[in-house]
Amino acid sequence: MTEIVGSSRPRRLLGGYAPLVVAVVALAAVVVVFPSRAPEKEDAADVSTGIEGESATGWGDTVTACPDGGRQVPDDPYSPPCFAFEGDNGGATSQGVTADSITVTYRQTAEVNTLALLAQLMEIPFDETSEDLQRTMAGLVDYFNENFQFYGRQIDLEVYGGAGLLTAELTGGGQEAARTDALKAGSELHAFADVTATSQPYAEALVQQDVVAFGAPYMSRRWFTDRRPYAWSIVSDCSVVAETGSTYGMRRLFNRPAIYAGGALQDEERRLAIIAPNNPEYQRCASDGLAVLDDNGIEPTLVTDYVLDLARITEQAASISAQLVSNDITTISCFCDPFMVMNLTQQIDAQGLQPEWVVAGVGFVDLDLIGQGLQKKTDQWTRAFGASPLPEQLPPSESPGYQAYTSVRDDEPSVMVDVLYYQLYQLALGIQMAGPDLTPETMETGLFSYPEATGPAGTWDYFPESYTPTVDIREVWWDPEATSPFNGEKGTYVTSGERIRPADLADGQPEVFGR
């Protein structure tokens, strides 16, 4: 019998999952705790998927395939097909678009970005500055302007100082300042798109201003479809991650012994706990993930939630720890922010227990930087494994973002260059695939006609109801002794296999820790 604790909602609306990538210019680690109101946007019935490999507009007239075919950028696995353009691009086709420019805003808050904020709070060295990130983004804009087909236009990056604070926006506040910033981006700077929409309040406020928002963190499938065609993210939507987590559990965890637990819990039949914040978006995704288990007749031992309030994290972690102990939990799947994971590992360690920790692919927890922070406090994370949609972290000099940046600039980019690169890549793809008549609607059609592609960041595919591209995962585990390619410090996530689509996961114990 599943024990459900926390709020008084029905079981399907409790614990569960909510997702991932990488961190985007400043991917938010968490989703705020207030319900959101969707604007009146396009009806889902009006979705146009276009024709694969063709631009949404101008095809066969002003836009044709390049004579030699191939990719726009020959050695880039994610590159769109090569398009040739000749003729009139239509001039001012949308807000922020002219015959020769596309205005894209970049909001700089008082904090460097979310990842830097997390690093500071978790006492992890991370010394990137706002100037480092802005300079790197500007160089990447130069790269895409030079290499992609933008039909006579160039991205014009407008950096502005925002009134909003990420600390407020990520913990349930900051709506008014976010609206002020979005008003500046839309009405004053006349942006077509913004590449720093990495908190829920700012992303929603941009959509209200008809600005295409890139970066919304861990929102549900419904959140994106309600705001189409204005909301996109390189971070997997939390409905996908929830369903992936359930599939992983069914194929790898349930009804099998906890062979990676330690002490008295080792080899016990797994008793799984699912933990998630109780805010509306995460609970919507929890419902999606738990429905997969329900449909297959599977119940976790414990489903619980917590209030996303940093001031209460410690006391809530103690309460949840008591529930885990009383239910003899062997395996903990925490779809949580890093602070809850950190506090929960400490509480469990104080009990002398050695459970398995399932990496859920949410809140940056599957990034080396956060894993290193977790291992500083206890050795609990040495038993962490799971499914991650994030790409393998490469040494900076080998990464696609680094290579793109240094092809147009002589200086060194930020260590976060890949985060910025993939965030901007999504926008660049949309501009090219839209064709010369660039609007939010033609960008949507264009991305849906982008051919599926596989590269270092996984397999990308856009289709109706999918506004985040990654469709596969890695099975990973934490190695506390291995050196991270990201920063050269001890501790990194490793994998023994190729990326795989969740539906293709084989039945059997997780293939982790070299076993």
Short mmCIF file of C-alpha atoms in Angstrom, two decimals:
data_model
loop_
_atom_site.label_atom_id
_atom_site.label_comp_id
_atom_site.label_asym_id
_atom_site.label_seq_id
_atom_site.Cartn_x
_atom_site.Cartn_y
_atom_site.Cartn_z
CA MET A 1 0.00 0.00 0.00
CA THR A 2 1.40 3.38 -0.96
CA GLU A 3 1.63 5.94 1.81
CA ILE A 4 0.86 9.44 0.61
CA VAL A 5 1.76 12.37 2.79
CA GLY A 6 2.13 16.10 2.33
CA SER A 7 -0.74 18.09 0.90
CA SER A 8 -4.31 16.85 0.88
CA ARG A 9 -4.54 16.46 -2.89
CA PRO A 10 -5.35 13.12 -4.52
CA ARG A 11 -2.36 10.83 -4.99
CA ARG A 12 -1.82 11.59 -8.66
CA LEU A 13 -1.28 15.22 -7.84
CA LEU A 14 1.41 14.60 -5.26
CA GLY A 15 4.99 13.49 -5.49
CA GLY A 16 6.41 12.69 -8.83
CA TYR A 17 8.70 14.30 -11.22
CA ALA A 18 9.76 17.35 -12.93
CA PRO A 19 12.84 17.41 -15.13
CA LEU A 20 16.58 18.24 -16.29
CA VAL A 21 20.04 20.00 -19.39
CA VAL A 22 21.56 21.59 -18.98
CA ALA A 23 21.53 24.88 -17.43
CA VAL A 24 20.69 27.56 -19.78
CA VAL A 25 22.13 31.00 -19.59
CA ALA A 26 20.76 30.56 -16.21
CA LEU A 27 18.43 27.72 -16.10
CA ALA A 28 16.25 27.92 -13.09
CA ALA A 29 16.78 25.18 -10.59
CA VAL A 30 13.22 25.24 -9.46
CA VAL A 31 9.78 26.40 -10.55
CA VAL A 32 8.03 29.03 -8.53
CA VAL A 33 5.18 28.20 -6.24
CA PHE A 34 2.35 30.31 -7.57
CA PRO A 35 -0.20 29.12 -10.15
CA SER A 36 0.25 30.56 -13.61
CA ARG A 37 -2.36 31.95 -15.95
CA ALA A 38 -1.99 31.11 -19.61
CA PRO A 39 -2.52 33.94 -22.07
CA GLU A 40 -4.90 33.65 -24.97
CA LYS A 41 -2.58 32.41 -27.68
CA GLU A 42 -2.83 30.15 -30.69
CA ASP A 43 -5.22 27.20 -30.58
CA ALA A 44 -3.51 23.82 -30.72
CA ALA A 45 -5.68 22.89 -33.69
CA ASP A 46 -3.89 25.60 -35.69
CA VAL A 47 -0.47 23.93 -35.43
CA SER A 48 1.28 23.65 -38.78
CA THR A 49 4.08 21.08 -38.91
CA GLY A 50 5.41 22.04 -42.35
CA ILE A 51 7.40 19.68 -44.55
CA GLU A 52 10.50 18.04 -43.13
CA GLY A 53 13.70 19.68 -44.26
CA GLU A 54 12.01 22.71 -45.81
CA SER A 55 11.66 26.26 -44.53
CA ALA A 56 8.20 27.26 -43.34
CA THR A 57 8.04 30.18 -45.79
CA GLY A 58 9.60 31.01 -49.14
CA TRP A 59 10.32 27.42 -50.11
CA GLY A 60 10.64 26.93 -53.86
CA ASP A 61 10.43 30.68 -54.42
CA THR A 62 13.08 32.67 -52.55
CA VAL A 63 14.42 29.69 -50.59
CA THR A 64 15.85 26.52 -52.14
CA ALA A 65 18.12 23.69 -51.11
CA CYS A 66 21.79 24.46 -51.70
CA PRO A 67 23.02 22.99 -55.00
CA ASP A 68 25.33 20.55 -53.22
CA GLY A 69 22.81 19.74 -50.47
CA GLY A 70 24.24 18.87 -47.09
CA ARG A 71 24.14 20.86 -43.88
CA GLN A 72 24.26 24.61 -43.40
CA VAL A 73 27.32 24.05 -41.18
CA PRO A 74 29.06 20.99 -42.66
CA ASP A 75 30.60 19.40 -39.55
CA ASP A 76 27.80 20.26 -37.13
CA PRO A 77 25.48 17.29 -36.40
CA TYR A 78 22.64 19.61 -35.33
CA SER A 79 22.93 21.93 -38.32
CA PRO A 80 19.77 22.47 -40.34
CA PRO A 81 19.86 21.59 -44.05
CA CYS A 82 21.74 24.06 -46.24
CA PHE A 83 19.37 26.69 -47.67
CA ALA A 84 20.07 29.21 -50.41
CA PHE A 85 18.18 32.50 -50.44
CA GLU A 86 17.62 35.09 -53.12
CA GLY A 87 15.01 37.84 -53.12
CA ASP A 88 13.03 39.99 -50.68
CA ASN A 89 12.76 38.90 -47.03
CA GLY A 90 9.59 40.90 -46.42
CA GLY A 91 11.17 43.48 -44.14
CA ALA A 92 9.29 44.02 -40.86
CA THR A 93 7.51 40.68 -40.63
CA SER A 94 7.01 40.73 -36.84
CA GLN A 95 7.78 42.68 -33.68
CA GLY A 96 11.55 43.16 -33.46
CA VAL A 97 12.16 42.14 -37.06
CA THR A 98 13.32 44.46 -39.85
CA ALA A 99 14.81 43.85 -43.26
CA ASP A 100 18.28 43.59 -41.75
CA SER A 101 17.95 42.78 -38.03
CA ILE A 102 16.25 40.60 -35.41
CA THR A 103 16.21 42.15 -31.94
CA VAL A 104 16.93 39.62 -29.19
CA THR A 105 17.10 40.70 -25.55
CA TYR A 106 19.36 39.44 -22.78
CA ARG A 107 18.30 40.39 -19.25
CA GLN A 108 21.10 40.85 -16.74
CA THR A 109 19.94 40.56 -13.14
CA ALA A 110 21.95 41.46 -10.06
CA GLU A 111 22.95 37.80 -9.77
CA VAL A 112 25.31 36.43 -12.42
CA ASN A 113 22.89 33.62 -13.23
CA THR A 114 21.07 30.78 -11.53
CA LEU A 115 23.93 28.32 -11.65
CA ALA A 116 26.26 30.83 -10.03
CA LEU A 117 23.62 31.48 -7.37
CA LEU A 118 23.32 27.76 -6.64
CA ALA A 119 27.08 27.37 -6.47
CA GLN A 120 27.32 30.19 -3.95
CA LEU A 121 24.59 28.78 -1.72
CA MET A 122 26.15 25.30 -1.85
CA GLU A 123 29.65 26.64 -1.17
CA ILE A 124 31.04 25.49 -4.52
CA PRO A 125 33.79 27.54 -6.21
CA PHE A 126 32.40 29.23 -9.32
CA ASP A 127 33.85 32.58 -10.32
CA GLU A 128 32.20 33.41 -13.64
CA THR A 129 31.10 37.04 -13.90
CA SER A 130 28.20 38.72 -15.68
CA GLU A 131 30.73 40.23 -18.09
CA ASP A 132 32.10 36.76 -18.91
CA LEU A 133 28.65 35.54 -19.85
CA GLN A 134 27.68 38.63 -21.85
CA ARG A 135 30.95 38.57 -23.78
CA THR A 136 30.51 34.87 -24.51
CA MET A 137 26.93 35.31 -25.67
CA ALA A 138 27.97 38.18 -27.96
CA GLY A 139 30.65 35.99 -29.53
CA LEU A 140 28.18 33.18 -30.09
CA VAL A 141 25.76 35.62 -31.72
CA ASP A 142 28.58 36.52 -34.11
CA TYR A 143 29.07 32.82 -34.86
CA PHE A 144 25.42 32.19 -35.72
CA ASN A 145 25.17 35.39 -37.76
CA GLU A 146 28.12 34.22 -39.84
CA ASN A 147 27.15 30.57 -40.26
CA PHE A 148 23.36 30.23 -40.39
CA GLN A 149 20.92 31.37 -43.08
CA PHE A 150 19.05 34.36 -41.69
CA TYR A 151 17.78 35.70 -45.03
CA GLY A 152 19.62 39.01 -45.03
CA ARG A 153 19.07 39.68 -41.33
CA GLN A 154 21.39 39.50 -38.32
CA ILE A 155 20.63 38.86 -34.67
CA ASP A 156 21.02 42.13 -32.76
CA LEU A 157 21.65 41.25 -29.09
CA GLU A 158 20.33 43.89 -26.68
CA VAL A 159 21.69 43.47 -23.15
CA TYR A 160 19.75 45.37 -20.51
CA GLY A 161 19.83 45.63 -16.73
CA GLY A 162 16.71 44.06 -15.26
CA ALA A 163 14.83 45.05 -12.14
CA GLY A 164 14.06 41.42 -11.31
CA LEU A 165 15.99 39.17 -8.95
CA LEU A 166 16.40 35.46 -9.64
CA THR A 167 16.38 34.68 -5.93
CA ALA A 168 12.88 36.14 -5.68
CA GLU A 169 11.59 34.72 -8.96
CA LEU A 170 12.77 31.20 -8.18
CA THR A 171 11.14 31.09 -4.75
CA GLY A 172 7.63 32.29 -5.41
CA GLY A 173 8.00 36.06 -5.74
CA GLY A 174 9.30 38.65 -8.13
CA GLN A 175 6.29 38.75 -10.44
CA GLU A 176 5.96 42.53 -10.53
CA ALA A 177 9.64 43.12 -11.33
CA ALA A 178 9.54 40.36 -13.94
CA ARG A 179 6.58 42.05 -15.61
CA THR A 180 8.45 45.36 -15.57
CA ASP A 181 11.43 43.73 -17.26
CA ALA A 182 9.30 41.99 -19.87
CA LEU A 183 7.54 45.27 -20.62
CA LYS A 184 10.94 46.84 -21.26
CA ALA A 185 11.95 43.97 -23.55
CA GLY A 186 8.70 44.02 -25.50
CA SER A 187 7.47 47.62 -25.55
CA GLU A 188 10.72 49.60 -25.22
CA LEU A 189 13.33 47.40 -26.90
CA HIS A 190 10.77 45.77 -29.24
CA ALA A 191 12.32 42.33 -28.94
CA PHE A 192 11.36 39.46 -31.17
CA ALA A 193 12.83 37.00 -28.67
CA ASP A 194 14.63 36.82 -25.32
CA VAL A 195 17.30 34.21 -24.51
CA THR A 196 17.29 34.65 -20.73
CA ALA A 197 13.72 33.58 -19.93
CA THR A 198 15.01 31.27 -17.23
CA SER A 199 12.44 31.83 -14.50
CA GLN A 200 8.73 31.15 -14.68
CA PRO A 201 7.64 34.74 -13.87
CA TYR A 202 9.89 36.31 -16.50
CA ALA A 203 9.04 33.74 -19.18
CA GLU A 204 5.31 34.20 -18.61
CA ALA A 205 5.62 37.98 -18.63
CA LEU A 206 7.53 37.88 -21.93
CA VAL A 207 4.82 35.76 -23.52
CA GLN A 208 2.26 38.35 -22.43
CA GLN A 209 4.31 40.90 -24.40
CA ASP A 210 4.40 38.65 -27.50
CA VAL A 211 8.14 38.10 -27.08
CA VAL A 212 9.35 34.58 -27.87
CA ALA A 213 10.81 33.28 -24.59
CA PHE A 214 13.69 30.81 -24.60
CA GLY A 215 14.75 29.02 -21.42
CA ALA A 216 11.62 28.32 -19.35
CA PRO A 217 12.79 25.81 -16.73
CA TYR A 218 11.11 22.47 -16.15
CA MET A 219 7.62 23.55 -17.08
CA SER A 220 4.90 21.05 -17.97
CA ARG A 221 3.85 19.99 -21.44
CA ARG A 222 0.57 21.82 -20.94
CA TRP A 223 2.36 25.02 -19.89
CA PHE A 224 4.22 25.09 -23.20
CA THR A 225 1.23 24.21 -25.36
CA ASP A 226 -0.91 26.82 -23.61
CA ARG A 227 1.68 29.44 -24.56
CA ARG A 228 2.58 28.30 -28.05
CA PRO A 229 4.23 29.52 -30.17
CA TYR A 230 5.98 31.87 -27.73
CA ALA A 231 7.66 29.50 -25.23
CA TRP A 232 10.60 27.16 -25.88
CA SER A 233 13.40 25.64 -23.82
CA ILE A 234 16.48 23.52 -24.28
CA VAL A 235 15.54 22.00 -20.90
CA SER A 236 13.22 18.99 -21.17
CA ASP A 237 9.65 19.69 -20.15
CA CYS A 238 8.78 18.17 -16.81
CA SER A 239 5.99 15.99 -18.20
CA VAL A 240 8.55 14.23 -20.39
CA VAL A 241 10.96 13.83 -17.49
CA ALA A 242 8.23 12.56 -15.19
CA GLU A 243 7.14 9.95 -17.71
CA THR A 244 10.77 9.04 -18.37
CA GLY A 245 11.37 8.64 -14.64
CA SER A 246 8.43 6.28 -14.37
CA THR A 247 9.57 4.26 -17.37
CA TYR A 248 13.06 4.02 -15.88
CA GLY A 249 11.57 2.87 -12.59
CA MET A 250 9.46 0.18 -14.23
CA ARG A 251 12.31 -1.16 -16.37
CA ARG A 252 15.14 -0.86 -13.83
CA LEU A 253 13.95 -0.50 -10.24
CA PHE A 254 10.58 -1.86 -9.16
CA ASN A 255 10.30 -5.49 -8.02
CA ARG A 256 14.08 -5.91 -7.90
CA PRO A 257 16.57 -5.99 -4.99
CA ALA A 258 18.34 -2.77 -3.98
CA ILE A 259 21.79 -4.07 -4.90
CA TYR A 260 23.40 -0.61 -4.78
CA ALA A 261 22.20 0.23 -1.28
CA GLY A 262 24.54 -0.30 1.65
CA GLY A 263 24.30 -1.66 5.16
CA ALA A 264 21.05 -3.28 6.24
CA LEU A 265 19.22 -2.02 3.15
CA GLN A 266 21.43 -3.81 0.65
CA ASP A 267 19.68 -6.51 -1.41
CA GLU A 268 16.29 -5.78 0.18
CA GLU A 269 13.48 -5.68 -2.37
CA ARG A 270 13.27 -2.06 -3.42
CA ARG A 271 10.83 0.13 -1.54
CA LEU A 272 10.78 3.35 -3.53
CA ALA A 273 9.97 6.86 -2.30
CA ILE A 274 9.08 9.68 -4.70
CA ILE A 275 9.52 13.26 -3.46
CA ALA A 276 8.68 16.49 -5.29
CA PRO A 277 7.76 20.12 -4.56
CA ASN A 278 4.04 20.77 -4.20
CA ASN A 279 3.81 23.75 -6.56
CA PRO A 280 1.26 23.53 -9.39
CA GLU A 281 3.64 22.90 -12.30
CA TYR A 282 5.56 20.10 -10.58
CA GLN A 283 2.33 18.52 -9.42
CA ARG A 284 0.94 18.62 -12.95
CA CYS A 285 4.04 16.75 -14.09
CA ALA A 286 3.82 14.42 -11.11
CA SER A 287 0.37 13.47 -12.31
CA ASP A 288 1.78 12.66 -15.76
CA GLY A 289 4.53 10.48 -14.29
CA LEU A 290 2.39 8.68 -11.73
CA ALA A 291 -0.21 7.95 -14.40
CA VAL A 292 2.40 5.84 -16.20
CA LEU A 293 2.91 3.78 -13.05
CA ASP A 294 -0.83 3.52 -12.42
CA ASP A 295 -1.43 2.26 -15.95
CA ASN A 296 1.05 -0.53 -15.29
CA GLY A 297 -0.26 -1.47 -11.86
CA ILE A 298 2.77 -0.15 -9.97
CA GLU A 299 2.71 1.81 -6.72
CA PRO A 300 5.73 3.35 -5.01
CA THR A 301 5.93 2.73 -1.27
CA LEU A 302 5.87 6.43 -0.40
CA VAL A 303 4.80 9.53 -2.31
CA THR A 304 5.34 12.83 -0.56
CA ASP A 305 5.87 16.50 -1.29
CA TYR A 306 7.28 19.65 0.29
CA VAL A 307 6.82 23.40 0.16
CA LEU A 308 9.38 25.17 -2.00
CA ASP A 309 10.48 27.60 0.70
CA LEU A 310 14.23 27.82 1.31
CA ALA A 311 13.69 29.01 4.88
CA ARG A 312 11.85 25.76 5.68
CA ILE A 313 13.95 23.27 3.72
CA THR A 314 15.89 21.99 6.75
CA GLU A 315 12.81 21.30 8.89
CA GLN A 316 10.99 19.71 5.96
CA ALA A 317 13.99 17.50 5.17
CA ALA A 318 13.92 16.25 8.77
CA SER A 319 10.22 15.44 8.47
CA ILE A 320 10.66 13.64 5.15
CA SER A 321 13.64 11.73 6.54
CA ALA A 322 11.45 10.41 9.35
CA GLN A 323 8.92 9.20 6.77
CA LEU A 324 11.65 7.45 4.80
CA VAL A 325 12.91 5.67 7.90
CA SER A 326 9.45 4.61 9.10
CA ASN A 327 8.66 3.15 5.66
CA ASP A 328 11.99 1.28 5.43
CA ILE A 329 12.74 3.00 2.13
CA THR A 330 15.66 1.51 0.20
CA THR A 331 15.58 3.81 -2.81
CA ILE A 332 14.94 7.57 -2.91
CA SER A 333 13.85 9.37 -6.06
CA CYS A 334 13.90 13.06 -5.21
CA PHE A 335 12.65 15.31 -8.00
CA CYS A 336 13.85 18.22 -5.95
CA ASP A 337 15.87 21.40 -5.90
CA PRO A 338 19.55 20.94 -4.90
CA PHE A 339 19.00 22.38 -1.41
CA MET A 340 16.42 19.78 -0.52
CA VAL A 341 18.66 17.01 -1.87
CA MET A 342 21.60 18.35 0.15
CA ASN A 343 19.59 18.58 3.38
CA LEU A 344 17.95 15.22 2.83
CA THR A 345 21.27 13.43 2.29
CA GLN A 346 22.53 14.94 5.55
CA GLN A 347 19.42 13.87 7.46
CA ILE A 348 19.62 10.32 6.11
CA ASP A 349 23.34 10.16 6.83
CA ALA A 350 22.68 11.14 10.43
CA GLN A 351 20.39 8.10 10.67
CA GLY A 352 23.26 5.83 9.59
CA LEU A 353 21.32 4.60 6.55
CA GLN A 354 22.75 3.91 3.10
CA PRO A 355 19.89 3.97 0.58
CA GLU A 356 20.11 4.19 -3.19
CA TRP A 357 19.63 7.71 -4.59
CA VAL A 358 17.97 7.93 -7.99
CA VAL A 359 19.22 10.84 -10.10
CA ALA A 360 16.01 12.36 -11.43
CA GLY A 361 17.43 14.80 -13.97
CA VAL A 362 15.99 17.93 -12.41
CA GLY A 363 17.26 21.09 -10.73
CA PHE A 364 20.84 20.78 -12.01
CA VAL A 365 21.39 17.84 -9.68
CA ASP A 366 22.79 15.84 -12.61
CA LEU A 367 25.47 18.47 -13.31
CA ASP A 368 28.97 17.81 -12.00
CA LEU A 369 29.06 21.15 -10.21
CA ILE A 370 26.05 20.28 -8.03
CA GLY A 371 27.14 16.68 -7.51
CA GLN A 372 30.44 18.00 -6.17
CA GLY A 373 28.54 20.17 -3.73
CA LEU A 374 26.52 17.18 -2.53
CA GLN A 375 29.60 15.01 -1.95
CA LYS A 376 31.22 17.70 0.20
CA LYS A 377 28.70 17.07 2.99
CA THR A 378 28.37 13.26 3.15
CA ASP A 379 29.23 10.15 1.15
CA GLN A 380 25.54 9.47 0.42
CA TRP A 381 25.94 10.53 -3.22
CA THR A 382 28.37 7.67 -3.89
CA ARG A 383 25.22 5.54 -4.31
CA ALA A 384 23.54 7.92 -6.77
CA PHE A 385 22.51 6.78 -10.24
CA GLY A 386 19.67 7.26 -12.69
CA ALA A 387 18.52 8.71 -16.01
CA SER A 388 19.73 12.10 -17.22
CA PRO A 389 18.77 13.96 -20.40
CA LEU A 390 21.88 16.13 -20.04
CA PRO A 391 24.78 15.71 -22.43
CA GLU A 392 28.09 14.29 -21.32
CA GLN A 393 30.22 17.11 -19.98
CA LEU A 394 33.29 17.64 -22.17
CA PRO A 395 36.53 19.47 -21.45
CA PRO A 396 35.83 23.10 -22.39
CA SER A 397 38.32 23.12 -25.27
CA GLU A 398 36.59 20.13 -26.88
CA SER A 399 33.02 21.36 -26.58
CA PRO A 400 30.90 22.51 -29.54
CA GLY A 401 30.27 25.89 -27.92
CA TYR A 402 33.97 26.50 -27.35
CA GLN A 403 34.81 25.62 -30.94
CA ALA A 404 32.05 27.89 -32.25
CA TYR A 405 33.17 30.81 -30.09
CA THR A 406 36.87 30.53 -30.90
CA SER A 407 36.11 30.35 -34.62
CA VAL A 408 35.02 34.02 -34.46
CA ARG A 409 36.88 35.38 -31.41
CA ASP A 410 40.49 35.23 -30.23
CA ASP A 411 39.79 35.37 -26.48
CA GLU A 412 38.59 32.58 -24.18
CA PRO A 413 34.86 32.14 -23.53
CA SER A 414 33.13 31.50 -20.22
CA VAL A 415 33.24 27.95 -18.88
CA MET A 416 29.48 28.04 -19.43
CA VAL A 417 29.92 28.47 -23.17
CA ASP A 418 28.04 25.26 -24.03
CA VAL A 419 25.07 26.28 -21.91
CA LEU A 420 24.83 29.57 -23.78
CA TYR A 421 25.57 27.93 -27.13
CA TYR A 422 22.73 25.41 -26.96
CA GLN A 423 20.30 28.02 -25.67
CA LEU A 424 21.09 30.32 -28.59
CA TYR A 425 21.19 27.40 -31.01
CA GLN A 426 17.48 26.82 -30.54
CA LEU A 427 16.72 30.40 -31.58
CA ALA A 428 19.08 30.22 -34.56
CA LEU A 429 17.45 26.99 -35.73
CA GLY A 430 14.02 28.58 -35.49
CA ILE A 431 15.08 31.64 -37.50
CA GLN A 432 16.56 29.58 -40.33
CA MET A 433 13.75 27.03 -40.46
CA ALA A 434 11.09 29.79 -40.40
CA GLY A 435 12.24 31.19 -43.74
CA PRO A 436 12.22 34.87 -44.70
CA ASP A 437 8.72 35.61 -43.35
CA LEU A 438 9.82 35.41 -39.71
CA THR A 439 7.06 35.38 -37.09
CA PRO A 440 6.54 33.33 -33.89
CA GLU A 441 4.11 31.16 -35.86
CA THR A 442 6.47 30.47 -38.77
CA MET A 443 9.28 29.76 -36.31
CA GLU A 444 7.08 27.09 -34.73
CA THR A 445 6.29 25.54 -38.11
CA GLY A 446 9.95 25.68 -39.05
CA LEU A 447 11.14 23.94 -35.90
CA PHE A 448 8.53 21.22 -36.39
CA SER A 449 9.95 20.65 -39.89
CA TYR A 450 13.55 20.46 -38.61
CA PRO A 451 14.86 16.94 -39.32
CA GLU A 452 15.65 14.85 -36.24
CA ALA A 453 19.36 15.08 -35.40
CA THR A 454 21.75 13.42 -32.96
CA GLY A 455 24.91 14.98 -31.55
CA PRO A 456 26.83 15.56 -28.31
CA ALA A 457 23.72 16.87 -26.51
CA GLY A 458 21.55 13.90 -27.48
CA THR A 459 18.83 13.44 -30.06
CA TRP A 460 16.75 16.51 -30.90
CA ASP A 461 13.27 16.38 -32.37
CA TYR A 462 10.50 19.00 -32.34
CA PHE A 463 6.87 18.10 -32.93
CA PRO A 464 3.42 19.29 -31.78
CA GLU A 465 3.26 19.42 -27.95
CA SER A 466 7.07 19.12 -27.79
CA TYR A 467 8.69 22.52 -27.30
CA THR A 468 11.87 21.09 -25.78
CA PRO A 469 14.04 19.04 -28.14
CA THR A 470 15.82 16.24 -26.25
CA VAL A 471 14.16 12.83 -26.69
CA ASP A 472 16.78 10.47 -25.21
CA ILE A 473 18.71 9.93 -21.98
CA ARG A 474 21.95 8.61 -20.48
CA GLU A 475 22.07 6.14 -17.62
CA VAL A 476 24.56 7.74 -15.23
CA TRP A 477 26.14 7.27 -11.82
CA TRP A 478 28.25 9.42 -9.55
CA ASP A 479 31.98 8.68 -9.34
CA PRO A 480 33.51 10.68 -6.46
CA GLU A 481 37.10 9.89 -7.48
CA ALA A 482 36.98 10.63 -11.21
CA THR A 483 37.94 14.11 -12.39
CA SER A 484 35.23 16.30 -13.87
CA PRO A 485 35.92 17.52 -17.41
CA PHE A 486 33.90 20.62 -16.52
CA ASN A 487 36.18 22.10 -13.88
CA GLY A 488 38.99 19.63 -13.21
CA GLU A 489 37.71 18.92 -9.68
CA LYS A 490 37.05 15.51 -8.16
CA GLY A 491 33.59 14.08 -8.77
CA THR A 492 31.73 13.55 -12.02
CA TYR A 493 28.78 11.69 -13.53
CA VAL A 494 29.89 8.82 -15.74
CA THR A 495 28.09 6.44 -18.06
CA SER A 496 28.90 3.09 -19.59
CA GLY A 497 26.58 3.18 -22.56
CA GLU A 498 25.14 5.18 -25.41
CA ARG A 499 22.19 7.51 -25.14
CA ILE A 500 18.88 5.71 -25.43
CA ARG A 501 15.21 6.57 -25.84
CA PRO A 502 13.23 5.73 -22.69
CA ALA A 503 10.96 3.34 -24.57
CA ASP A 504 14.03 1.31 -25.59
CA LEU A 505 15.34 0.78 -22.05
CA ALA A 506 15.90 -2.92 -21.42
CA ASP A 507 14.46 -4.65 -18.38
CA GLY A 508 17.03 -5.40 -15.70
CA GLN A 509 19.09 -3.87 -12.94
CA PRO A 510 20.66 -0.47 -13.65
CA GLU A 511 23.99 -0.93 -15.45
CA VAL A 512 25.96 1.38 -13.19
CA PHE A 513 29.06 1.51 -10.97
CA GLY A 514 30.89 -0.72 -13.46
CA ARG A 515 28.79 -3.77 -12.57
#
